[in-house]
CSV table of N, CA and C in Angstrom, one decimal:
chain,number,residue,atom,x,y,z
A,1,MET,N,81.9,-44.5,-107.2
A,1,MET,CA,80.7,-43.5,-107.1
A,1,MET,C,81.2,-42.1,-107.0
A,2,ALA,N,80.9,-41.2,-107.7
A,2,ALA,CA,81.2,-39.9,-107.7
A,2,ALA,C,80.7,-39.2,-106.3
A,3,THR,N,81.5,-38.2,-105.8
A,3,THR,CA,81.1,-37.4,-104.6
A,3,THR,C,80.1,-36.5,-104.8
A,4,LYS,N,79.2,-35.9,-104.0
A,4,LYS,CA,78.2,-35.1,-104.2
A,4,LYS,C,79.0,-33.7,-104.9
A,5,LYS,N,80.0,-33.5,-104.5
A,5,LYS,CA,80.6,-32.4,-105.0
A,5,LYS,C,81.1,-32.6,-106.5
A,6,GLU,N,81.4,-33.5,-107.0
A,6,GLU,CA,81.8,-34.0,-108.3
A,6,GLU,C,80.6,-33.8,-109.1
A,7,VAL,N,79.3,-34.5,-108.5
A,7,VAL,CA,78.2,-34.7,-109.5
A,7,VAL,C,77.7,-33.1,-109.5
A,8,LEU,N,77.7,-32.4,-108.4
A,8,LEU,CA,77.3,-30.8,-108.7
A,8,LEU,C,78.0,-30.2,-109.7
A,9,GLU,N,79.3,-30.4,-109.7
A,9,GLU,CA,80.3,-29.7,-110.7
A,9,GLU,C,79.9,-30.0,-112.0
A,10,GLN,N,79.8,-31.4,-112.2
A,10,GLN,CA,79.4,-32.1,-113.7
A,10,GLN,C,77.9,-31.4,-114.1
A,11,SER,N,77.0,-31.6,-113.0
A,11,SER,CA,75.8,-31.1,-113.2
A,11,SER,C,75.7,-29.6,-113.9
A,12,GLN,N,76.4,-28.8,-113.3
A,12,GLN,CA,76.8,-27.3,-113.3
A,12,GLN,C,77.2,-27.2,-114.7
A,13,LYS,N,78.3,-28.0,-115.3
A,13,LYS,CA,78.8,-27.8,-116.4
A,13,LYS,C,77.9,-28.3,-117.5
A,14,ALA,N,77.2,-29.2,-117.3
A,14,ALA,CA,76.1,-29.8,-118.3
A,14,ALA,C,74.9,-28.8,-118.4
A,15,ILE,N,74.5,-28.0,-117.4
A,15,ILE,CA,73.4,-27.2,-117.5
A,15,ILE,C,73.9,-26.0,-118.3
A,16,ALA,N,75.1,-25.4,-118.0
A,16,ALA,CA,75.7,-24.4,-118.9
A,16,ALA,C,76.0,-24.7,-120.3
A,17,ASN,N,76.4,-25.9,-120.7
A,17,ASN,CA,76.5,-26.6,-121.9
A,17,ASN,C,75.0,-26.4,-122.4
A,18,PHE,N,73.9,-27.1,-121.7
A,18,PHE,CA,72.7,-27.2,-122.4
A,18,PHE,C,72.0,-25.8,-122.8
A,19,PHE,N,72.4,-24.6,-121.9
A,19,PHE,CA,71.8,-23.3,-122.2
A,19,PHE,C,72.6,-22.9,-123.3
A,20,GLN,N,73.9,-23.0,-123.3
A,20,GLN,CA,74.7,-22.4,-124.3
A,20,GLN,C,74.5,-23.1,-126.0
A,21,LEU,N,74.2,-24.4,-125.7
A,21,LEU,CA,73.7,-24.9,-127.0
A,21,LEU,C,72.7,-24.5,-127.3
A,22,SER,N,71.5,-24.5,-126.5
A,22,SER,CA,70.2,-24.0,-126.9
A,22,SER,C,70.2,-22.5,-127.4
A,23,LYS,N,71.1,-21.7,-126.8
A,23,LYS,CA,71.0,-20.2,-127.3
A,23,LYS,C,71.8,-20.4,-128.8
A,24,PHE,N,73.1,-21.0,-129.0
A,24,PHE,CA,73.3,-21.3,-130.3
A,24,PHE,C,72.4,-21.9,-131.5
A,25,LEU,N,71.6,-23.0,-131.1
A,25,LEU,CA,70.8,-23.4,-132.1
A,25,LEU,C,69.5,-22.6,-132.1
A,26,PHE,N,69.2,-21.8,-131.3
A,26,PHE,CA,67.7,-21.1,-131.4
A,26,PHE,C,68.1,-19.3,-131.4
A,27,GLY,N,69.3,-19.1,-131.2
A,27,GLY,CA,69.3,-17.6,-131.2
A,27,GLY,C,69.5,-16.7,-132.5
A,28,GLU,N,69.7,-15.5,-132.6
A,28,GLU,CA,69.7,-14.9,-133.9
A,28,GLU,C,70.5,-15.3,-134.8
A,29,GLU,N,71.8,-15.8,-134.5
A,29,GLU,CA,72.8,-16.3,-135.6
A,29,GLU,C,72.8,-17.8,-135.5
A,30,ALA,N,71.6,-18.4,-135.2
A,30,ALA,CA,71.4,-19.8,-135.3
A,30,ALA,C,71.7,-20.3,-136.8
A,31,PRO,N,72.4,-21.5,-137.1
A,31,PRO,CA,72.4,-22.3,-138.2
A,31,PRO,C,71.0,-22.6,-138.7
A,32,TYR,N,70.6,-22.4,-139.9
A,32,TYR,CA,69.3,-22.8,-140.5
A,32,TYR,C,69.5,-24.4,-140.4
A,33,ASP,N,70.4,-25.0,-140.8
A,33,ASP,CA,70.5,-26.4,-140.9
A,33,ASP,C,72.0,-26.6,-140.1
A,34,VAL,N,72.0,-28.0,-139.5
A,34,VAL,CA,73.0,-28.3,-138.8
A,34,VAL,C,74.4,-28.2,-139.5
A,35,ASN,N,74.3,-28.8,-140.7
A,35,ASN,CA,75.6,-28.9,-141.5
A,35,ASN,C,76.3,-27.7,-141.8
A,36,GLU,N,75.5,-26.5,-141.4
A,36,GLU,CA,76.0,-24.9,-141.6
A,36,GLU,C,76.9,-24.7,-140.4
A,37,ILE,N,77.1,-25.7,-139.6
A,37,ILE,CA,78.0,-25.3,-138.2
A,37,ILE,C,79.3,-25.3,-138.8
A,38,PRO,N,80.1,-24.1,-138.5
A,38,PRO,CA,81.4,-24.0,-139.0
A,38,PRO,C,82.2,-25.2,-138.3
A,39,GLU,N,83.2,-25.7,-139.0
A,39,GLU,CA,84.1,-26.8,-138.5
A,39,GLU,C,84.9,-26.4,-137.3
A,40,ASP,N,85.1,-24.9,-136.9
A,40,ASP,CA,85.8,-24.7,-135.9
A,40,ASP,C,84.8,-24.2,-134.7
A,41,ASN,N,83.6,-24.6,-134.8
A,41,ASN,CA,82.6,-24.3,-133.8
A,41,ASN,C,82.8,-25.5,-132.8
A,42,SER,N,82.7,-25.3,-131.4
A,42,SER,CA,82.8,-26.4,-130.4
A,42,SER,C,81.3,-27.6,-130.7
A,43,TYR,N,80.6,-27.0,-131.4
A,43,TYR,CA,79.3,-28.1,-131.5
A,43,TYR,C,79.4,-28.9,-132.7
A,44,TYR,N,80.4,-28.6,-133.5
A,44,TYR,CA,80.5,-29.2,-134.8
A,44,TYR,C,80.7,-30.6,-134.7
A,45,GLU,N,81.8,-31.0,-133.9
A,45,GLU,CA,81.9,-32.6,-133.7
A,45,GLU,C,80.9,-33.2,-133.3
A,46,SER,N,80.1,-32.8,-132.3
A,46,SER,CA,79.0,-33.5,-131.7
A,46,SER,C,78.1,-33.6,-132.9
A,47,ALA,N,77.6,-32.6,-133.6
A,47,ALA,CA,76.8,-32.6,-134.7
A,47,ALA,C,77.1,-33.5,-135.7
A,48,LYS,N,78.2,-33.7,-136.2
A,48,LYS,CA,78.8,-34.6,-137.1
A,48,LYS,C,78.6,-35.9,-136.6
A,49,ALA,N,79.1,-36.2,-135.3
A,49,ALA,CA,79.0,-37.5,-134.9
A,49,ALA,C,77.7,-38.4,-134.8
A,50,ILE,N,76.7,-37.2,-134.5
A,50,ILE,CA,75.3,-37.8,-134.2
A,50,ILE,C,74.7,-37.7,-135.7
A,51,SER,N,75.1,-37.1,-136.6
A,51,SER,CA,74.8,-37.4,-138.2
A,51,SER,C,75.4,-38.6,-138.7
A,52,ASP,N,76.6,-38.9,-138.4
A,52,ASP,CA,77.1,-40.1,-138.6
A,52,ASP,C,76.4,-41.5,-138.1
A,53,GLU,N,76.1,-41.3,-136.8
A,53,GLU,CA,75.5,-42.3,-136.0
A,53,GLU,C,74.0,-42.7,-136.5
A,54,MET,N,73.4,-41.5,-137.2
A,54,MET,CA,72.2,-41.7,-137.8
A,54,MET,C,72.2,-42.1,-139.3
A,55,GLU,N,73.4,-42.3,-139.9
A,55,GLU,CA,73.8,-42.6,-141.1
A,55,GLU,C,73.2,-41.6,-142.4
A,56,LEU,N,73.3,-40.3,-141.9
A,56,LEU,CA,72.8,-39.3,-142.7
A,56,LEU,C,74.1,-38.9,-143.7
A,57,ASP,N,73.6,-38.2,-144.6
A,57,ASP,CA,74.6,-37.5,-145.6
A,57,ASP,C,74.8,-36.2,-145.2
A,58,TRP,N,76.0,-35.9,-144.4
A,58,TRP,CA,76.2,-34.6,-143.9
A,58,TRP,C,76.1,-33.4,-144.9
A,59,LYS,N,76.5,-33.6,-146.1
A,59,LYS,CA,76.5,-32.4,-147.1
A,59,LYS,C,75.1,-32.3,-147.7
A,60,ASN,N,74.2,-33.3,-147.8
A,60,ASN,CA,73.1,-33.3,-148.5
A,60,ASN,C,71.9,-33.6,-147.7
A,61,MET,N,71.9,-33.4,-146.4
A,61,MET,CA,70.9,-33.8,-145.5
A,61,MET,C,69.7,-32.9,-145.5
A,62,SER,N,68.6,-33.4,-145.5
A,62,SER,CA,67.3,-32.3,-145.5
A,62,SER,C,67.2,-31.5,-144.4
A,63,HIS,N,66.4,-30.9,-144.3
A,63,HIS,CA,66.0,-29.8,-143.3
A,63,HIS,C,65.5,-30.6,-142.0
A,64,ASP,N,64.5,-31.4,-142.2
A,64,ASP,CA,63.9,-32.3,-141.3
A,64,ASP,C,64.9,-32.9,-140.7
A,65,ASP,N,66.0,-33.8,-141.4
A,65,ASP,CA,67.1,-34.6,-140.9
A,65,ASP,C,67.9,-33.5,-139.9
A,66,SER,N,68.1,-32.4,-140.4
A,66,SER,CA,69.0,-31.4,-139.7
A,66,SER,C,68.3,-31.0,-138.4
A,67,ASN,N,66.9,-31.2,-138.2
A,67,ASN,CA,66.0,-30.7,-137.2
A,67,ASN,C,66.2,-31.9,-136.2
A,68,ARG,N,66.3,-33.2,-136.7
A,68,ARG,CA,66.4,-34.5,-135.7
A,68,ARG,C,67.9,-34.4,-135.1
A,69,VAL,N,69.0,-34.0,-136.0
A,69,VAL,CA,70.3,-34.1,-135.4
A,69,VAL,C,70.4,-33.1,-134.2
A,70,MET,N,69.6,-31.7,-134.5
A,70,MET,CA,69.8,-30.7,-133.4
A,70,MET,C,68.9,-31.3,-132.3
A,71,LEU,N,67.7,-31.8,-132.3
A,71,LEU,CA,67.1,-32.4,-131.2
A,71,LEU,C,67.8,-33.4,-130.4
A,72,ASN,N,68.7,-34.3,-131.1
A,72,ASN,CA,69.6,-35.2,-130.4
A,72,ASN,C,70.5,-34.8,-129.6
A,73,MET,N,71.1,-33.5,-130.3
A,73,MET,CA,72.2,-32.6,-129.7
A,73,MET,C,71.4,-32.2,-128.3
A,74,LEU,N,70.3,-31.6,-128.2
A,74,LEU,CA,70.0,-31.2,-127.0
A,74,LEU,C,69.5,-32.2,-126.1
A,75,ALA,N,69.0,-33.4,-126.7
A,75,ALA,CA,68.7,-34.4,-125.8
A,75,ALA,C,69.9,-35.1,-125.0
A,76,ASP,N,71.0,-35.1,-125.9
A,76,ASP,CA,72.4,-35.5,-125.1
A,76,ASP,C,72.8,-34.7,-124.1
A,77,ALA,N,72.7,-33.3,-124.4
A,77,ALA,CA,73.1,-32.4,-123.5
A,77,ALA,C,72.0,-32.1,-122.2
A,78,PHE,N,71.0,-32.4,-122.4
A,78,PHE,CA,69.8,-32.5,-121.4
A,78,PHE,C,70.1,-33.6,-120.4
A,79,ALA,N,70.4,-34.9,-121.0
A,79,ALA,CA,70.6,-36.0,-120.4
A,79,ALA,C,72.0,-35.9,-119.4
A,80,ALA,N,72.8,-35.3,-119.8
A,80,ALA,CA,74.0,-35.1,-119.1
A,80,ALA,C,74.0,-34.4,-117.8
A,81,ILE,N,72.9,-33.7,-117.8
A,81,ILE,CA,72.6,-32.8,-116.4
A,81,ILE,C,72.6,-33.6,-115.2
A,82,GLU,N,72.0,-34.9,-115.3
A,82,GLU,CA,72.2,-35.9,-114.3
A,82,GLU,C,73.2,-37.0,-114.4
A,83,PRO,N,74.5,-36.7,-114.2
A,83,PRO,CA,75.5,-37.6,-114.5
A,83,PRO,C,75.6,-38.8,-113.6
A,84,ASP,N,74.8,-39.1,-112.4
A,84,ASP,CA,75.0,-40.2,-111.6
A,84,ASP,C,73.5,-40.6,-111.2
A,85,GLU,N,73.3,-41.9,-111.4
A,85,GLU,CA,72.0,-42.2,-111.1
A,85,GLU,C,71.5,-42.3,-109.5
A,86,HIS,N,72.6,-41.8,-108.4
A,86,HIS,CA,72.4,-41.7,-107.3
A,86,HIS,C,71.8,-40.4,-106.8
A,87,TYR,N,71.8,-39.4,-107.7
A,87,TYR,CA,71.5,-38.1,-107.4
A,87,TYR,C,70.4,-37.5,-108.4
A,88,ASP,N,69.6,-36.8,-108.1
A,88,ASP,CA,68.5,-36.1,-108.8
A,88,ASP,C,68.9,-34.8,-108.7
A,89,ALA,N,68.9,-34.3,-110.3
A,89,ALA,CA,69.3,-32.6,-110.2
A,89,ALA,C,68.0,-31.8,-109.7
A,90,VAL,N,68.3,-30.8,-109.1
A,90,VAL,CA,67.3,-29.8,-108.6
A,90,VAL,C,68.0,-28.6,-109.0
A,91,LEU,N,67.1,-27.8,-109.7
A,91,LEU,CA,67.7,-26.6,-110.4
A,91,LEU,C,67.1,-25.3,-109.5
A,92,THR,N,68.0,-24.5,-109.1
A,92,THR,CA,67.9,-23.2,-108.6
A,92,THR,C,68.3,-22.3,-109.5
A,93,ILE,N,67.5,-21.3,-109.9
A,93,ILE,CA,67.7,-20.3,-110.6
A,93,ILE,C,67.9,-18.8,-110.1
A,94,SER,N,69.0,-18.1,-110.2
A,94,SER,CA,68.9,-16.7,-109.6
A,94,SER,C,69.2,-15.8,-110.8
A,95,PHE,N,68.8,-14.7,-110.6
A,95,PHE,CA,69.2,-13.5,-111.5
A,95,PHE,C,70.1,-12.6,-110.9
A,96,LYS,N,70.9,-11.9,-111.9
A,96,LYS,CA,71.6,-10.7,-111.3
A,96,LYS,C,71.4,-9.5,-112.3
A,97,LYS,N,71.2,-8.5,-112.2
A,97,LYS,CA,71.1,-7.4,-112.9
A,97,LYS,C,72.3,-7.1,-113.8
A,98,VAL,N,72.1,-6.8,-114.9
A,98,VAL,CA,73.3,-6.7,-115.9
A,98,VAL,C,73.4,-5.3,-116.2
């Protein structure tokens, strides 16, 4: 069983990843379709693996299939926020002036 500190660190990384992925998929520079993610992008492998699991044609997938892959990417990232069944994630958000 992971220590509370390890669970906290894993959750913090997972939350950051979820926010970064959300920003990437829905931001101003977001790809229209998931197969437009450049190969050198950190999310490419995840998108490709999910596409393969879903048995989709990476190069010729429909926009609807692309959206399904993106939703699965977000679902995986969200699920990683609670890395241990013995702890529930409680999120406290603070803001700093930029």
